[in-house]
Amino acid sequence: MSKTLELSDFAQELKDTLPETYRLLKEAHLKVHPNVRRITLHGSRGPAGGCRNDSDIDLSLVTDIDNTKLPEEALGRLLKSVLLATLESVRCPVELDAVAIYDRNGCGLSCFDINSYDDLRCEKEAKGCMGIYKIQKGFDGFVPPIVKVSGMYPFMTIWNR
């Protein structure tokens, strides 16, 4: 596997608006695979709010992986290594619930460039249009194309390469 990158800086917005989540992520010493280009925070420890003490931290590891250049089996192995690079190295008192995201439809994943679903202008948007790979909470592989883009909002970009 290629060299992982340990994250030392997160978005100022995370520090300013969600100081407890920021503290947890700083102390976790997150590492990411070289194909991760962005990390977004979702759920109750993110902009949705309302977390409990036992709430996990929902992260999307948005990759630059071109699925058109890899057979499905090789794509799966690469996406699994993306997740394992983070999950096996993290030191966090709160569980991380992470997914690896890849561009399934050649849209550039522009849905991660905006903060509100109302601002999305993507001609390729459809249920399951973004590729998702997960190895936790009952999943071990590609998530079926059931996720709607609208369901990932609100989120916050907490790190960019």
mmCIF file of C-alpha atoms in Angstrom:
data_model
loop_
_atom_site.group_PDB
_atom_site.id
_atom_site.type_symbol
_atom_site.label_atom_id
_atom_site.label_comp_id
_atom_site.label_asym_id
_atom_site.label_seq_id
_atom_site.Cartn_x
_atom_site.Cartn_y
_atom_site.Cartn_z
ATOM 1 C CA MET A 1 0.000 0.000 0.000
ATOM 2 C CA SER A 2 1.133 3.535 -0.686
ATOM 3 C CA LYS A 3 2.168 5.795 2.145
ATOM 4 C CA THR A 4 -0.678 7.136 4.260
ATOM 5 C CA LEU A 5 -0.950 10.744 5.297
ATOM 6 C CA GLU A 6 -1.618 11.645 8.933
ATOM 7 C CA LEU A 7 -3.978 14.578 9.131
ATOM 8 C CA SER A 8 -2.936 17.450 11.329
ATOM 9 C CA ASP A 9 -5.242 20.203 10.129
ATOM 10 C CA PHE A 10 -8.985 20.290 9.734
ATOM 11 C CA ALA A 11 -11.271 22.993 8.390
ATOM 12 C CA GLN A 12 -11.618 26.035 10.624
ATOM 13 C CA GLU A 13 -15.408 25.690 10.314
ATOM 14 C CA LEU A 14 -15.203 22.347 12.139
ATOM 15 C CA LYS A 15 -13.214 23.884 14.977
ATOM 16 C CA ASP A 16 -15.527 26.888 15.233
ATOM 17 C CA THR A 17 -18.924 25.167 14.978
ATOM 18 C CA LEU A 18 -18.338 21.646 16.319
ATOM 19 C CA PRO A 19 -15.521 21.933 18.873
ATOM 20 C CA GLU A 20 -16.154 18.545 20.516
ATOM 21 C CA THR A 21 -16.089 16.678 17.181
ATOM 22 C CA TYR A 22 -12.994 18.666 16.238
ATOM 23 C CA ARG A 23 -11.305 17.620 19.494
ATOM 24 C CA LEU A 24 -12.184 13.956 18.962
ATOM 25 C CA LEU A 25 -10.855 13.970 15.398
ATOM 26 C CA LYS A 26 -7.647 15.778 16.366
ATOM 27 C CA GLU A 27 -6.983 13.239 19.108
ATOM 28 C CA ALA A 28 -7.792 10.346 16.736
ATOM 29 C CA HIS A 29 -4.668 10.942 14.628
ATOM 30 C CA LEU A 30 -6.579 10.118 11.443
ATOM 31 C CA LYS A 31 -4.604 8.743 8.551
ATOM 32 C CA VAL A 32 -5.794 8.584 4.975
ATOM 33 C CA HIS A 33 -4.882 6.629 1.880
ATOM 34 C CA PRO A 34 -3.251 8.636 -0.952
ATOM 35 C CA ASN A 35 -6.432 8.333 -3.054
ATOM 36 C CA VAL A 36 -8.517 10.273 -0.518
ATOM 37 C CA ARG A 37 -9.015 13.836 -1.707
ATOM 38 C CA ARG A 38 -11.665 15.088 0.708
ATOM 39 C CA ILE A 39 -13.326 14.081 3.954
ATOM 40 C CA THR A 40 -16.870 15.083 4.767
ATOM 41 C CA LEU A 41 -18.605 14.861 8.134
ATOM 42 C CA HIS A 42 -22.244 13.797 8.314
ATOM 43 C CA GLY A 43 -24.762 12.850 10.962
ATOM 44 C CA SER A 44 -25.352 13.887 14.539
ATOM 45 C CA ARG A 45 -21.714 14.722 15.333
ATOM 46 C CA GLY A 46 -21.764 16.825 12.174
ATOM 47 C CA PRO A 47 -24.000 19.671 11.047
ATOM 48 C CA ALA A 48 -27.204 17.663 11.644
ATOM 49 C CA GLY A 49 -26.528 17.915 15.395
ATOM 50 C CA GLY A 50 -28.266 16.151 18.238
ATOM 51 C CA CYS A 51 -25.573 13.618 19.099
ATOM 52 C CA ARG A 52 -25.654 11.458 22.181
ATOM 53 C CA ASN A 53 -22.585 10.365 24.163
ATOM 54 C CA ASP A 54 -22.566 7.037 22.299
ATOM 55 C CA SER A 55 -22.994 8.564 18.818
ATOM 56 C CA ASP A 56 -20.443 7.603 16.199
ATOM 57 C CA ILE A 57 -18.674 9.954 13.792
ATOM 58 C CA ASP A 58 -19.924 9.557 10.215
ATOM 59 C CA LEU A 59 -17.230 10.261 7.633
ATOM 60 C CA SER A 60 -17.150 10.025 3.857
ATOM 61 C CA LEU A 61 -13.690 9.521 2.398
ATOM 62 C CA VAL A 62 -14.102 10.986 -1.079
ATOM 63 C CA THR A 63 -11.572 9.471 -3.470
ATOM 64 C CA ASP A 64 -10.122 10.327 -6.858
ATOM 65 C CA ILE A 65 -10.406 6.705 -8.005
ATOM 66 C CA ASP A 66 -11.519 6.264 -11.617
ATOM 67 C CA ASN A 67 -13.753 3.196 -11.560
ATOM 68 C CA THR A 68 -13.751 2.973 -15.369
ATOM 69 C CA LYS A 69 -10.091 1.954 -15.370
ATOM 70 C CA LEU A 70 -10.379 -0.941 -12.918
ATOM 71 C CA PRO A 71 -12.231 -4.238 -12.970
ATOM 72 C CA GLU A 72 -14.784 -4.433 -10.167
ATOM 73 C CA GLU A 73 -12.700 -6.839 -8.077
ATOM 74 C CA ALA A 74 -9.615 -4.579 -8.216
ATOM 75 C CA LEU A 75 -11.785 -1.530 -7.494
ATOM 76 C CA GLY A 76 -13.178 -3.294 -4.426
ATOM 77 C CA ARG A 77 -9.706 -4.163 -3.130
ATOM 78 C CA LEU A 78 -8.536 -0.571 -3.608
ATOM 79 C CA LEU A 79 -11.588 0.915 -1.882
ATOM 80 C CA LYS A 80 -11.212 -1.532 1.002
ATOM 81 C CA SER A 81 -7.568 -0.450 1.401
ATOM 82 C CA VAL A 82 -8.749 3.179 1.476
ATOM 83 C CA LEU A 83 -11.040 2.415 4.399
ATOM 84 C CA LEU A 84 -8.576 0.193 6.241
ATOM 85 C CA ALA A 85 -5.865 2.869 6.064
ATOM 86 C CA THR A 86 -8.111 5.042 8.226
ATOM 87 C CA LEU A 87 -9.982 2.514 10.346
ATOM 88 C CA GLU A 88 -6.963 0.440 11.356
ATOM 89 C CA SER A 89 -4.883 3.437 12.400
ATOM 90 C CA VAL A 90 -7.440 5.603 14.172
ATOM 91 C CA ARG A 91 -7.185 6.178 17.919
ATOM 92 C CA CYS A 92 -10.558 7.581 18.815
ATOM 93 C CA PRO A 93 -12.733 6.965 21.880
ATOM 94 C CA VAL A 94 -15.766 7.283 19.594
ATOM 95 C CA GLU A 95 -16.478 4.822 16.787
ATOM 96 C CA LEU A 96 -15.844 6.057 13.261
ATOM 97 C CA ASP A 97 -18.432 5.006 10.689
ATOM 98 C CA ALA A 98 -16.646 5.547 7.379
ATOM 99 C CA VAL A 99 -17.462 5.006 3.731
ATOM 100 C CA ALA A 100 -15.266 5.325 0.656
ATOM 101 C CA ILE A 101 -16.872 7.365 -2.121
ATOM 102 C CA TYR A 102 -15.927 7.116 -5.784
ATOM 103 C CA ASP A 103 -17.251 8.723 -8.950
ATOM 104 C CA ARG A 104 -19.486 6.029 -10.444
ATOM 105 C CA ASN A 105 -21.037 8.168 -13.213
ATOM 106 C CA GLY A 106 -18.279 10.522 -14.344
ATOM 107 C CA CYS A 107 -19.992 13.533 -12.807
ATOM 108 C CA GLY A 108 -16.961 14.766 -10.859
ATOM 109 C CA LEU A 109 -18.897 14.376 -7.594
ATOM 110 C CA SER A 110 -19.957 18.022 -7.737
ATOM 111 C CA CYS A 111 -22.487 17.243 -4.993
ATOM 112 C CA PHE A 112 -19.563 17.450 -2.536
ATOM 113 C CA ASP A 113 -18.686 20.973 -3.722
ATOM 114 C CA ILE A 114 -21.830 22.617 -2.359
ATOM 115 C CA ASN A 115 -23.311 22.942 1.119
ATOM 116 C CA SER A 116 -26.995 22.648 0.281
ATOM 117 C CA TYR A 117 -28.945 20.183 -1.811
ATOM 118 C CA ASP A 118 -31.035 23.101 -3.082
ATOM 119 C CA ASP A 119 -27.912 24.422 -4.833
ATOM 120 C CA LEU A 120 -27.130 21.157 -6.656
ATOM 121 C CA ARG A 121 -27.187 21.402 -10.450
ATOM 122 C CA CYS A 122 -26.129 17.932 -11.593
ATOM 123 C CA GLU A 123 -27.652 16.444 -14.733
ATOM 124 C CA LYS A 124 -26.434 12.971 -13.758
ATOM 125 C CA GLU A 125 -28.055 12.893 -10.315
ATOM 126 C CA ALA A 126 -29.966 9.679 -9.725
ATOM 127 C CA LYS A 127 -30.504 7.263 -6.865
ATOM 128 C CA GLY A 128 -27.192 5.431 -6.417
ATOM 129 C CA CYS A 129 -25.239 7.741 -8.728
ATOM 130 C CA MET A 130 -22.243 7.987 -6.418
ATOM 131 C CA GLY A 131 -20.308 4.840 -5.697
ATOM 132 C CA ILE A 132 -20.123 3.852 -2.041
ATOM 133 C CA TYR A 133 -17.979 1.141 -0.471
ATOM 134 C CA LYS A 134 -18.377 0.170 3.177
ATOM 135 C CA ILE A 135 -16.926 -2.478 5.487
ATOM 136 C CA GLN A 136 -18.807 -1.761 8.705
ATOM 137 C CA LYS A 137 -22.255 -2.100 10.231
ATOM 138 C CA GLY A 138 -23.558 -4.937 8.130
ATOM 139 C CA PHE A 139 -21.775 -4.034 4.900
ATOM 140 C CA ASP A 140 -18.717 -5.602 3.354
ATOM 141 C CA GLY A 141 -18.315 -4.236 -0.110
ATOM 142 C CA PHE A 142 -20.172 -2.100 -2.585
ATOM 143 C CA VAL A 143 -23.320 -0.489 -1.229
ATOM 144 C CA PRO A 144 -26.218 -1.186 -3.609
ATOM 145 C CA PRO A 145 -27.318 1.878 -5.587
ATOM 146 C CA ILE A 146 -29.970 2.882 -3.067
ATOM 147 C CA VAL A 147 -28.574 6.107 -1.637
ATOM 148 C CA LYS A 148 -30.095 9.397 -2.731
ATOM 149 C CA VAL A 149 -27.770 12.386 -3.000
ATOM 150 C CA SER A 150 -30.247 14.481 -1.017
ATOM 151 C CA GLY A 151 -29.809 12.116 1.954
ATOM 152 C CA MET A 152 -26.174 13.059 2.507
ATOM 153 C CA TYR A 153 -27.036 16.663 3.412
ATOM 154 C CA PRO A 154 -26.270 18.419 5.647
ATOM 155 C CA PHE A 155 -22.570 17.740 5.679
ATOM 156 C CA MET A 156 -19.358 19.642 6.252
ATOM 157 C CA THR A 157 -16.093 19.288 4.381
ATOM 158 C CA ILE A 158 -13.541 18.911 7.157
ATOM 159 C CA TRP A 159 -10.408 18.238 5.094
ATOM 160 C CA ASN A 160 -9.202 18.659 1.497
ATOM 161 C CA ARG A 161 -5.952 17.515 -0.045
#
